[in-house]
Backbone as numpy.savetxt, mean C-alpha at the origin, in Angstrom:
# Nx Ny Nz CAx CAy CAz Cx Cy Cz
-5.37 -35.37 51.82 -6.58 -34.67 51.37 -6.26 -33.66 50.29
-5.04 -33.05 50.37 -4.68 -32.01 49.42 -4.52 -32.55 48.01
-4.21 -33.85 47.86 -3.99 -34.42 46.53 -5.16 -35.27 46.06
-6.22 -35.27 46.82 -7.37 -36.11 46.44 -7.96 -35.68 45.10
-7.95 -34.36 44.88 -8.52 -33.87 43.62 -7.74 -34.37 42.41
-6.40 -34.54 42.59 -5.57 -35.01 41.50 -5.89 -36.46 41.17
-6.13 -37.26 42.22 -6.49 -38.66 42.01 -7.84 -38.76 41.31
-8.78 -37.90 41.75 -10.10 -37.89 41.11 -10.01 -37.50 39.64
-9.17 -36.50 39.36 -8.98 -36.07 37.98 -8.42 -37.20 37.13
-7.44 -37.96 37.71 -6.87 -39.08 36.97 -7.92 -40.13 36.65
-8.82 -40.41 37.61 -9.88 -41.38 37.38 -10.82 -40.90 36.27
-11.14 -39.60 36.31 -12.03 -39.05 35.28 -11.39 -39.15 33.89
-10.09 -38.84 33.80 -9.40 -38.91 32.51 -9.36 -40.34 31.98
-9.09 -41.31 32.89 -9.06 -42.71 32.45 -10.43 -43.16 31.95
-11.49 -42.69 32.65 -12.85 -43.03 32.23 -13.17 -42.40 30.87
-12.76 -41.13 30.71 -13.01 -40.44 29.45 -12.26 -41.12 28.31
-11.01 -41.55 28.58 -10.22 -42.20 27.54 -10.87 -43.50 27.11
-11.34 -44.32 28.08 -12.00 -45.59 27.73 -13.26 -45.33 26.93
-13.99 -44.28 27.30 -15.24 -43.97 26.58 -14.95 -43.54 25.15
-13.91 -42.72 24.96 -13.58 -42.23 23.61 -13.07 -43.36 22.73
-12.35 -44.31 23.31 -11.86 -45.44 22.53 -13.00 -46.24 21.93
-14.14 -46.22 22.60 -15.30 -46.96 22.10 -16.00 -46.23 20.96
-15.67 -44.91 20.77 -16.34 -44.11 19.71 -15.28 -43.36 18.89
-14.47 -44.06 18.11 -13.41 -43.38 17.35 -13.95 -42.39 16.32
-15.12 -42.69 15.75 -15.71 -41.76 14.79 -16.05 -40.42 15.43
-16.62 -40.48 16.63 -16.96 -39.26 17.36 -15.70 -38.46 17.69
-14.63 -39.17 18.10 -13.37 -38.51 18.42 -12.82 -37.78 17.19
-12.88 -38.43 16.04 -12.37 -37.81 14.81 -13.14 -36.54 14.48
-14.46 -36.59 14.66 -15.29 -35.41 14.38 -14.94 -34.28 15.34
-14.73 -34.59 16.62 -14.38 -33.57 17.61 -13.04 -32.91 17.26
-12.04 -33.74 16.97 -10.71 -33.20 16.67 -10.74 -32.35 15.40
-11.43 -32.84 14.37 -11.52 -32.09 13.11 -12.26 -30.78 13.31
-13.33 -30.80 14.08 -14.11 -29.58 14.33 -13.29 -28.53 15.06
-12.58 -28.97 16.11 -11.75 -28.04 16.86 -10.61 -27.49 15.99
-10.00 -28.36 15.19 -8.91 -27.92 14.33 -9.38 -26.87 13.33
-10.53 -27.11 12.71 -11.08 -26.15 11.76 -11.43 -24.83 12.45
-12.05 -24.91 13.60 -12.45 -23.70 14.31 -11.26 -22.87 14.74
-10.27 -23.52 15.35 -9.08 -22.80 15.82 -8.28 -22.27 14.64
-8.10 -23.08 13.60 -7.33 -22.65 12.44 -7.96 -21.47 11.72
-9.28 -21.54 11.53 -9.97 -20.44 10.83 -9.89 -19.15 11.63
-10.07 -19.23 12.95 -10.00 -18.03 13.78 -8.59 -17.44 13.79
-7.58 -18.29 13.87 -6.21 -17.80 13.87 -5.88 -17.09 12.56
-6.33 -17.68 11.45 -6.06 -17.09 10.14 -6.74 -15.74 9.99
-8.03 -15.67 10.31 -8.76 -14.42 10.14 -8.22 -13.34 11.08
-7.87 -13.72 12.31 -7.32 -12.72 13.24 -5.99 -12.18 12.72
-5.15 -13.04 12.13 -3.87 -12.59 11.59 -4.09 -11.62 10.44
-5.07 -11.91 9.58 -5.37 -11.02 8.45 -5.87 -9.67 8.95
-6.80 -9.68 9.91 -7.33 -8.43 10.46 -6.22 -7.62 11.12
-5.34 -8.29 11.86 -4.23 -7.60 12.52 -3.33 -6.92 11.50
-3.00 -7.64 10.42 -2.10 -7.09 9.40 -2.72 -5.92 8.64
-4.01 -6.02 8.32 -4.63 -5.02 7.46 -5.22 -3.83 8.21
-5.72 -4.05 9.42 -6.49 -3.01 10.09 -5.82 -2.44 11.35
-4.94 -3.18 11.98 -4.40 -2.73 13.26 -2.91 -2.44 13.25
-2.16 -3.23 12.52 -0.71 -3.04 12.53 -0.35 -1.78 11.76
0.53 -0.92 12.30 0.88 0.32 11.60 1.54 0.05 10.25
1.32 0.95 9.29 2.00 0.85 8.01 3.51 1.00 8.23
4.33 0.33 7.42 5.79 0.30 7.67 6.51 1.55 7.17
6.00 2.73 7.55 6.61 3.99 7.15 6.74 4.90 8.37
7.56 5.93 8.26 7.70 6.89 9.35 6.37 7.62 9.58
5.90 7.62 10.83 4.68 8.32 11.22 3.56 8.12 10.19
3.10 6.88 10.03 2.09 6.59 9.00 0.76 7.31 9.23
0.50 7.74 10.48 -0.75 8.45 10.76 -0.81 9.80 10.07
0.33 10.31 9.60 0.37 11.60 8.91 0.10 11.48 7.41
0.06 10.26 6.89 -0.07 10.06 5.45 -1.54 10.04 5.03
-1.83 10.74 3.96 -3.21 10.81 3.45 -3.20 10.85 1.94
-4.27 10.38 1.34 -4.44 10.46 -0.11 -5.34 11.65 -0.44
-5.22 12.15 -1.67 -6.04 13.27 -2.13 -6.74 12.85 -3.42
-8.06 12.97 -3.44 -8.85 12.58 -4.60 -9.63 13.76 -5.14
-9.88 13.71 -6.41 -10.74 14.71 -7.06 -12.18 14.21 -7.03
-13.11 15.06 -6.60 -14.51 14.68 -6.53 -15.38 15.72 -7.24
-16.52 15.29 -7.68 -17.51 16.20 -8.24 -18.40 16.68 -7.09
-18.54 18.01 -6.95 -19.25 18.56 -5.81 -20.71 18.12 -5.77
-21.30 17.86 -6.93 -22.69 17.40 -6.94 -22.81 15.88 -6.80
-21.66 15.19 -6.72 -21.63 13.74 -6.46 -20.50 13.48 -5.46
-20.71 13.75 -4.17 -19.63 13.67 -3.17 -18.96 12.30 -3.09
-19.68 11.24 -3.45 -19.10 9.91 -3.36 -18.17 9.56 -4.50
-18.12 10.39 -5.52 -17.28 10.11 -6.67 -15.82 10.40 -6.35
-14.92 9.84 -7.13 -13.51 10.10 -6.91 -12.65 9.57 -8.03
-11.65 10.35 -8.39 -10.64 9.91 -9.35 -9.35 10.66 -9.05
-8.21 10.19 -9.56 -6.97 10.94 -9.36 -7.06 12.31 -10.02
-6.56 13.35 -9.37 -6.60 14.70 -9.95 -5.54 14.86 -11.04
-5.59 15.97 -11.79 -4.56 16.20 -12.81 -3.17 16.24 -12.20
-2.19 15.70 -12.90 -0.83 15.64 -12.38 -0.28 17.03 -12.09
-0.49 17.96 -13.03 0.08 19.30 -12.87 -0.52 20.05 -11.69
-1.71 19.64 -11.23 -2.38 20.38 -10.16 -1.63 20.28 -8.84
-0.81 19.23 -8.67 -0.05 19.09 -7.44 0.91 20.27 -7.25
1.32 20.91 -8.34 2.19 22.08 -8.23 1.45 23.24 -7.59
0.17 23.42 -7.93 -0.64 24.47 -7.31 -0.83 24.20 -5.83
-1.05 22.95 -5.47 -1.24 22.61 -4.06 0.02 22.93 -3.25
1.17 22.60 -3.79 2.41 22.85 -3.06 2.63 24.34 -2.82
2.25 25.16 -3.77 2.43 26.61 -3.63 1.44 27.22 -2.65
0.23 26.67 -2.57 -0.85 27.34 -1.85 -1.16 26.74 -0.47
-0.71 25.52 -0.18 -1.13 24.91 1.08 -0.18 25.26 2.23
-0.70 25.17 3.45 0.08 25.39 4.67 -0.07 24.20 5.63
-0.58 23.09 5.13 -0.91 21.97 6.02 -0.10 20.71 5.74
0.59 20.65 4.61 1.34 19.46 4.25 2.84 19.70 4.31
3.57 18.67 4.77 5.02 18.72 4.69 5.49 18.53 3.25
4.80 17.63 2.53 5.15 17.37 1.14 4.01 16.61 0.49
4.00 16.62 -0.85 3.01 15.89 -1.64 3.75 15.16 -2.74
3.54 13.85 -2.84 4.15 13.04 -3.89 3.05 12.38 -4.71
3.41 11.88 -5.88 2.47 11.22 -6.77 2.97 9.81 -7.07
2.04 8.87 -7.17 2.41 7.49 -7.47 1.33 6.81 -8.29
1.75 5.88 -9.12 0.80 5.06 -9.85 0.56 3.77 -9.08
-0.43 3.00 -9.49 -0.55 1.63 -9.00 0.53 0.79 -9.68
0.70 -0.44 -9.24 1.67 -1.31 -9.90 1.23 -1.56 -11.33
2.17 -1.41 -12.26 1.89 -1.58 -13.67 2.84 -2.59 -14.28
2.48 -3.07 -15.44 3.32 -4.02 -16.15 4.22 -3.28 -17.13
5.50 -3.60 -17.14 6.45 -3.02 -18.07 7.19 -4.11 -18.82
7.75 -3.76 -19.95 8.52 -4.72 -20.75 9.99 -4.35 -20.67
10.78 -5.28 -20.15 12.21 -5.07 -19.96 12.99 -5.78 -21.07
13.97 -5.09 -21.62 14.86 -5.71 -22.60 16.27 -5.16 -22.37
17.25 -5.86 -22.92 18.62 -5.42 -22.76 19.36 -6.16 -21.67
18.69 -7.07 -20.94 19.35 -7.88 -19.91 19.16 -9.37 -20.21
18.91 -9.71 -21.47 18.59 -11.08 -21.85 17.33 -11.09 -22.68
16.51 -12.12 -22.52 15.24 -12.19 -23.23 14.28 -11.13 -22.70
13.50 -10.47 -23.59 12.49 -9.51 -23.10 11.55 -10.19 -22.11
11.19 -9.47 -21.05 10.32 -10.05 -20.03 9.40 -8.98 -19.46
8.31 -9.43 -18.87 7.36 -8.53 -18.22 7.76 -8.36 -16.75
7.80 -7.13 -16.30 8.17 -6.83 -14.93 7.13 -5.90 -14.32
7.25 -5.66 -13.00 6.32 -4.79 -12.28 6.97 -3.42 -12.09
6.28 -2.38 -12.55 6.82 -1.01 -12.54 5.87 -0.10 -11.76
6.44 0.87 -11.09 5.64 1.91 -10.43 6.19 3.27 -10.85
5.29 4.15 -11.32 5.68 5.51 -11.70 5.51 6.41 -10.48
6.54 7.17 -10.14 6.49 8.02 -8.95 7.21 9.32 -9.20
6.80 10.36 -8.48 7.62 11.57 -8.43 8.80 11.27 -7.50
9.97 11.83 -7.78 11.16 11.46 -7.01 11.06 11.70 -5.51
10.19 12.63 -5.06 10.07 12.87 -3.62 9.22 11.82 -2.91
8.71 10.84 -3.66 7.87 9.78 -3.10 8.59 9.03 -1.98
9.86 8.70 -2.19 10.60 7.91 -1.21 10.86 8.71 0.07
11.24 9.98 -0.10 11.47 10.82 1.07 10.20 11.05 1.87
9.07 11.16 1.18 7.80 11.36 1.87 7.46 10.17 2.76
7.81 8.96 2.31 7.57 7.76 3.11 8.66 7.52 4.14
9.76 8.26 4.05 10.85 8.09 4.99 11.73 6.89 4.68
11.86 6.54 3.39 12.66 5.38 2.99 13.79 5.85 2.09
15.01 5.34 2.33 16.17 5.72 1.55 16.74 4.51 0.81
17.36 4.72 -0.34 18.02 3.61 -1.04 19.16 3.05 -0.19
19.40 1.76 -0.31 20.54 1.15 0.37 21.79 1.30 -0.48
21.60 1.69 -1.73 22.72 1.88 -2.63 22.36 2.99 -3.62
23.23 3.97 -3.78 23.00 5.03 -4.75 22.05 6.10 -4.24
21.22 6.61 -5.13 20.32 7.73 -4.84 19.00 7.53 -5.56
18.08 8.47 -5.38 16.83 8.45 -6.13 17.01 9.27 -7.41
16.02 9.18 -8.30 16.08 9.93 -9.56 15.79 11.40 -9.31
16.28 12.25 -10.19 15.94 13.67 -10.19 14.77 13.91 -11.13
13.94 14.92 -10.87 12.80 15.18 -11.75 13.21 15.38 -13.21
14.36 15.97 -13.42 14.79 16.27 -14.79 15.29 15.04 -15.54
15.37 13.89 -14.85 15.95 12.71 -15.48 14.91 11.81 -16.13
13.75 12.37 -16.46 12.77 11.65 -17.26 12.62 12.40 -18.57
13.16 11.85 -19.63 13.13 12.48 -20.93 12.35 11.60 -21.91
12.28 12.04 -23.15 11.50 11.31 -24.16 12.18 10.01 -24.58
13.50 9.94 -24.47 14.22 8.77 -24.96 15.04 8.07 -23.90
15.26 8.69 -22.75 16.05 8.06 -21.69 15.58 8.55 -20.34
15.94 7.80 -19.29 15.54 8.13 -17.94 16.47 7.42 -16.96
16.41 7.83 -15.70 17.07 7.08 -14.63 15.99 6.34 -13.85
16.36 5.23 -13.23 15.39 4.42 -12.49 16.02 3.94 -11.18
15.14 3.62 -10.23 15.53 2.98 -8.98 14.99 1.56 -9.03
15.79 0.59 -8.67 15.36 -0.81 -8.77 15.11 -1.40 -7.39
14.25 -2.43 -7.37 13.95 -3.13 -6.13 15.03 -4.14 -5.77
15.05 -4.53 -4.51 16.09 -5.44 -4.01 16.04 -6.78 -4.73
14.83 -7.35 -4.89 14.72 -8.66 -5.54 15.16 -8.59 -7.00
14.87 -7.46 -7.67 15.29 -7.28 -9.06 16.82 -7.18 -9.12
17.40 -6.46 -8.19 18.86 -6.34 -8.09 19.49 -7.71 -7.91
18.86 -8.54 -7.08 19.39 -9.87 -6.80 19.25 -10.80 -8.00
18.08 -10.78 -8.64 17.81 -11.74 -9.72 18.45 -11.35 -11.04
18.60 -10.05 -11.32 19.11 -9.61 -12.61 20.57 -9.15 -12.58
21.06 -8.78 -11.39 22.43 -8.29 -11.31 23.26 -9.00 -10.24
22.68 -10.07 -9.66 23.39 -10.88 -8.67 23.94 -10.02 -7.54
23.15 -8.98 -7.15 23.51 -8.07 -6.05 24.88 -7.41 -6.28
25.16 -7.10 -7.54 26.42 -6.47 -7.89 26.48 -5.06 -7.30
27.44 -4.75 -6.43 27.53 -3.39 -5.86 27.88 -2.34 -6.90
28.30 -2.78 -8.08 28.63 -1.85 -9.16 27.47 -1.72 -10.15
26.26 -1.99 -9.68 25.09 -1.94 -10.57 24.77 -0.51 -11.01
25.14 0.48 -10.21 24.83 1.87 -10.54 25.48 2.24 -11.87
24.67 2.79 -12.77 25.16 3.14 -14.09 24.82 2.11 -15.15
24.37 0.90 -14.72 23.96 -0.11 -15.69 22.72 0.37 -16.43
22.57 -0.04 -17.68 21.44 0.41 -18.48 20.69 -0.77 -19.08
19.41 -0.54 -19.38 18.57 -1.50 -20.09 17.42 -0.71 -20.71
16.63 -1.40 -21.51 15.47 -0.78 -22.16 14.22 -1.09 -21.34
13.45 -0.06 -21.01 12.20 -0.24 -20.30 11.12 0.53 -21.04
10.23 -0.20 -21.69 9.17 0.45 -22.45 9.69 1.35 -23.56
10.82 0.98 -24.14 11.37 1.77 -25.22 12.30 2.89 -24.78
12.44 3.10 -23.47 13.33 4.14 -22.95 14.63 3.52 -22.45
15.75 4.15 -22.78 17.02 3.74 -22.20 17.01 4.14 -20.72
17.12 3.14 -19.84 16.97 3.38 -18.40 18.28 3.08 -17.69
18.75 4.05 -16.91 20.02 3.93 -16.19 19.74 3.77 -14.69
20.32 2.76 -14.08 20.11 2.50 -12.66 20.90 3.51 -11.83
20.20 4.20 -10.91 20.89 5.15 -10.02 20.71 4.79 -8.54
19.85 3.80 -8.23 19.64 3.45 -6.83 19.01 2.08 -6.67
19.18 1.50 -5.47 18.60 0.22 -5.10 17.85 0.40 -3.79
16.58 -0.01 -3.74 15.77 0.15 -2.53 15.95 -1.02 -1.57
15.61 -0.84 -0.29 15.78 -1.91 0.71 14.93 -3.13 0.39
15.35 -4.25 0.91 14.61 -5.50 0.74 13.23 -5.39 1.37
12.21 -5.84 0.65 10.85 -5.83 1.17 10.08 -4.55 0.92
10.72 -3.51 0.39 10.02 -2.26 0.13 9.19 -2.41 -1.14
7.86 -2.40 -0.99 6.97 -2.55 -2.14 5.60 -1.99 -1.81
5.50 -0.66 -1.68 4.19 -0.08 -1.36 3.27 -0.21 -2.55
1.94 -0.29 -2.33 1.35 -0.25 -1.00 0.63 -1.57 -0.68
0.56 -2.45 -1.63 -0.21 -3.67 -1.45 0.66 -4.90 -1.32
1.92 -4.73 -0.94 2.80 -5.87 -0.84 3.20 -6.35 -2.23
3.45 -7.64 -2.33 3.86 -8.16 -3.62 5.27 -7.72 -3.96
5.49 -7.40 -5.23 6.83 -7.08 -5.69 6.79 -5.89 -6.64
7.70 -4.96 -6.46 7.92 -3.89 -7.43 9.36 -4.01 -7.90
9.56 -4.13 -9.21 10.91 -4.30 -9.75 11.61 -2.97 -9.98
10.88 -1.99 -10.53 11.51 -0.74 -10.94 10.58 0.43 -10.65
11.16 1.51 -10.13 10.46 2.78 -9.99 11.03 3.76 -11.02
10.16 4.31 -11.86 10.63 5.27 -12.85 10.03 6.64 -12.54
10.78 7.71 -12.82 10.39 9.05 -12.35 9.36 9.71 -13.25
8.52 10.53 -12.59 7.57 11.40 -13.29 7.83 12.83 -12.83
7.89 13.75 -13.76 8.12 15.16 -13.45 6.83 15.95 -13.68
6.13 16.36 -12.62 4.87 17.10 -12.79 5.05 18.44 -13.50
6.26 18.97 -13.52 6.51 20.26 -14.16 6.69 20.14 -15.68
6.71 18.90 -16.18 6.88 18.71 -17.61 5.70 19.29 -18.39
6.00 19.85 -19.55 4.96 20.44 -20.39 3.94 19.41 -20.87
4.31 18.14 -20.85 3.37 17.11 -21.31 2.14 17.01 -20.40
2.24 17.52 -19.16 1.12 17.45 -18.22 0.44 18.81 -18.02
0.86 19.82 -18.78 0.41 21.19 -18.53 -1.07 21.40 -18.84
-1.68 20.57 -19.67 -3.07 20.81 -20.06 -4.09 20.23 -19.07
-3.60 19.68 -17.95 -4.47 19.16 -16.88 -5.38 18.02 -17.36
-4.93 17.25 -18.32 -5.76 16.17 -18.84 -5.30 14.79 -18.37
-4.19 14.73 -17.62 -3.66 13.43 -17.16 -4.11 13.16 -15.74
-4.84 12.06 -15.55 -5.43 11.73 -14.25 -5.03 10.30 -13.82
-3.79 9.92 -13.96 -3.42 8.53 -13.69 -2.46 8.35 -12.52
-2.14 9.42 -11.81 -1.29 9.31 -10.62 -2.06 9.73 -9.37
-1.88 8.99 -8.29 -2.56 9.28 -7.03 -1.66 10.09 -6.11
-2.13 11.23 -5.61 -1.32 12.03 -4.68 -1.31 11.41 -3.27
-0.11 11.34 -2.68 0.07 10.94 -1.29 0.71 12.12 -0.57
0.06 12.63 0.47 0.56 13.80 1.18 0.88 13.44 2.63
1.84 14.17 3.21 2.16 14.00 4.63 1.77 15.27 5.37
0.88 15.11 6.34 0.42 16.24 7.14 1.55 16.78 8.01
1.51 18.08 8.27 2.42 18.64 9.25 2.07 18.12 10.63
3.03 18.12 11.51 2.87 17.47 12.82 1.67 17.98 13.59
1.41 19.27 13.55 0.34 19.85 14.35 -0.98 19.98 13.60
-1.07 19.39 12.41 -2.26 19.56 11.57 -3.15 18.33 11.63
-4.46 18.55 11.76 -5.42 17.46 11.74 -5.94 17.27 10.32
-6.56 16.12 10.08 -7.12 15.84 8.77 -8.23 16.84 8.44
-9.02 17.21 9.44 -10.10 18.17 9.22 -9.56 19.54 8.79
-8.47 19.97 9.40 -7.86 21.24 9.02 -7.32 21.18 7.59
-6.71 20.06 7.25 -6.19 19.90 5.90 -7.32 19.88 4.88
-8.43 19.21 5.22 -9.57 19.17 4.30 -10.14 20.56 4.08
-10.22 21.37 5.13 -10.74 22.74 4.99 -9.84 23.57 4.07
-8.53 23.42 4.20 -7.64 24.18 3.33 -7.72 23.70 1.89
-7.83 22.39 1.69 -7.94 21.87 0.32 -9.26 22.30 -0.32
-10.31 22.45 0.49 -11.58 22.97 -0.05 -11.39 24.39 -0.56
-10.65 25.20 0.19 -10.40 26.58 -0.23 -9.53 26.62 -1.49
-8.53 25.76 -1.54 -7.67 25.71 -2.73 -8.47 25.25 -3.94
-9.33 24.25 -3.76 -10.16 23.77 -4.87 -11.05 24.87 -5.40
-11.57 25.71 -4.50 -12.42 26.82 -4.94 -11.61 27.82 -5.76
-10.38 28.11 -5.32 -9.54 29.03 -6.09 -9.19 28.46 -7.46
-8.90 27.17 -7.51 -8.57 26.55 -8.79 -9.78 26.51 -9.72
-10.96 26.40 -9.13 -12.19 26.43 -9.94 -12.32 27.78 -10.64
-11.92 28.85 -9.95 -11.98 30.18 -10.57 -10.87 30.35 -11.60
-9.72 29.73 -11.34 -8.56 29.90 -12.22 -8.65 29.03 -13.47
-9.20 27.83 -13.32 -9.31 26.90 -14.45 -10.76 26.46 -14.62
-11.65 27.36 -15.02 -13.07 27.00 -15.12 -13.35 25.90 -16.14
-12.54 25.79 -17.17 -12.79 24.78 -18.20 -12.60 23.36 -17.67
-11.68 23.18 -16.74 -11.39 21.82 -16.24 -11.81 21.61 -14.78
-11.98 22.68 -14.00 -12.21 22.53 -12.56 -13.58 22.99 -12.10
-14.48 23.28 -13.01 -15.82 23.71 -12.64 -16.54 22.59 -11.89
-16.98 22.88 -10.65 -17.71 21.89 -9.86 -16.85 20.77 -9.31
-15.53 21.01 -9.26 -14.60 19.98 -8.80 -14.07 20.33 -7.41
-14.12 19.35 -6.51 -13.57 19.52 -5.16 -12.47 18.52 -4.90
-11.97 18.52 -3.67 -10.91 17.61 -3.27 -11.31 16.90 -1.98
-10.98 15.63 -1.90 -11.33 14.82 -0.74 -10.09 14.12 -0.20
-9.88 14.23 1.11 -8.72 13.60 1.75 -9.16 12.36 2.52
-8.30 11.34 2.49 -8.58 10.12 3.24 -7.25 9.57 3.77
-7.22 9.15 5.06 -5.98 8.56 5.59 -5.52 7.40 4.71
-4.22 7.28 4.54 -3.69 6.26 3.64 -4.11 4.86 4.05
-4.06 4.55 5.34 -4.48 3.22 5.78 -5.94 2.96 5.42
-6.79 3.96 5.63 -8.20 3.79 5.30 -8.38 3.58 3.81
-7.60 4.30 3.01 -7.67 4.17 1.56 -7.26 2.77 1.11
-6.21 2.24 1.73 -5.69 0.95 1.31 -6.53 -0.21 1.80
-6.97 -0.15 3.08 -7.56 -1.33 3.68 -8.92 -1.10 4.33
-9.45 0.12 4.26 -10.74 0.40 4.91 -11.86 -0.48 4.40
-11.81 -0.81 3.11 -12.86 -1.63 2.51 -12.94 -3.03 3.13
-11.83 -3.48 3.74 -11.81 -4.84 4.27 -12.68 -5.00 5.50
-13.01 -3.89 6.19 -13.84 -4.01 7.39 -15.17 -4.67 7.08
-15.79 -4.27 5.98 -17.09 -4.82 5.62 -17.02 -6.30 5.28
-15.85 -6.75 4.86 -15.71 -8.16 4.51 -15.16 -9.00 5.66
-14.18 -8.45 6.40 -13.47 -9.26 7.38 -14.23 -9.42 8.69
-14.86 -8.35 9.16 -15.55 -8.47 10.45 -16.71 -9.47 10.41
-17.59 -9.44 9.38 -18.60 -10.50 9.30 -18.00 -11.89 9.18
-16.88 -12.00 8.44 -16.22 -13.29 8.30 -15.63 -13.74 9.63
-15.08 -12.79 10.39 -14.54 -13.12 11.71 -15.66 -13.61 12.62
-16.83 -12.97 12.54 -17.97 -13.43 13.33 -18.40 -14.83 12.94
-18.34 -15.12 11.65 -18.75 -16.45 11.18 -17.81 -17.54 11.68
-16.50 -17.29 11.58 -15.56 -18.32 12.03 -15.56 -18.45 13.55
-15.86 -17.35 14.26 -15.99 -17.45 15.72 -17.17 -18.34 16.07
-18.26 -18.24 15.30 -19.41 -19.12 15.52 -19.05 -20.58 15.26
-18.21 -20.79 14.21 -17.74 -22.16 13.94 -16.98 -22.72 15.13
-16.10 -21.87 15.73 -15.34 -22.32 16.90 -16.27 -22.59 18.08
-17.29 -21.76 18.26 -18.25 -21.98 19.35 -18.97 -23.31 19.17
-19.37 -23.59 17.92 -20.04 -24.86 17.64 -19.08 -26.03 17.91
-17.83 -25.86 17.50 -16.84 -26.92 17.74 -16.66 -27.18 19.23
-16.57 -26.09 20.02 -16.42 -26.26 21.47 -17.64 -26.95 22.08
-18.82 -26.58 21.59 -20.05 -27.20 22.09 -20.03 -28.70 21.80
C-alpha cells in the first residue's frame, strides 16, 4: 500500500508521455514558453541583484556619497561644483573622513608605445584610491604636485599593464605621451578595478585642486566623492554642507549666489535610476513566466 502512489504516478507519466507524443507542436510551444519565461526571469533577477542589492566593491560602501551643486530656486538641478571648492569643504567640514574628485571615463590619445591609439582615461585627485580603500599592486599613486603643464605621473590599469607592457614588473618609470603630456608610470592597480560603471579604465591621471588653473571657480567637470565619518548620518552631513554652502555664498557672491549643495549615496547616484526601469521589466517577465506555467 505504501508504494501504490508510486505505481499510480508511473501510470500517469506514461499516459502523459503518450499524449504529448501525439501533439509535438504543443510540446514545442510548452518547452519554448517555459525556457523564455525562466531565462528572462533569471536574467532580470541577476541584473537587479548586481545593480541594486549587491554591495559596491569598496570598503564600507555605505559611507560613500556624491556631492552636487544645485540652484536653491531649482532643487532638482545639479552639476559638478567648482574643483577648487573642495578645498573649502575640507577645511570647514566635520562630517567627512575625506573628499576626492573624479571624472567620468574619458577618451585619451596614447603615443610613444607604438601606433597612436585611443584609450580610456579617468582624471582623479590622488586621494581617490585611498578614499575607496584600494591600493596599487605595484608602485604607488601619484602625488598632487606631479601634474604639470608638460609632464605628469600616472597609474595604469591591470589590463593596460598586461596588453602594453606584458606585465613587466619593471614597468615603473616607463614613459609615454598621453594627450601631449609626457606621462611616467608610478603604479599599477589591481585586476578588475574600474569604477564606477565597470568596463575598462586604462590610465588614471592626477588632478591637483590647489593648482592656480582652478582658482577662479570656473571648472565644473569633476564629481566629488566623499566618505562619511563612521558615526555620521547622511542627514547630518547634508545639514553641515548646507551651512558651508551658505558661508561660501557670502564669501564668493559672484559665483555662489543662490547655490546650494546636495548629497546622494554613491550607490543611489550610480544605479538608483534603474529602479524605474528594472522593476516594471521584472514584473513583465514574471507575467511571461506565469503565462508559460499556465
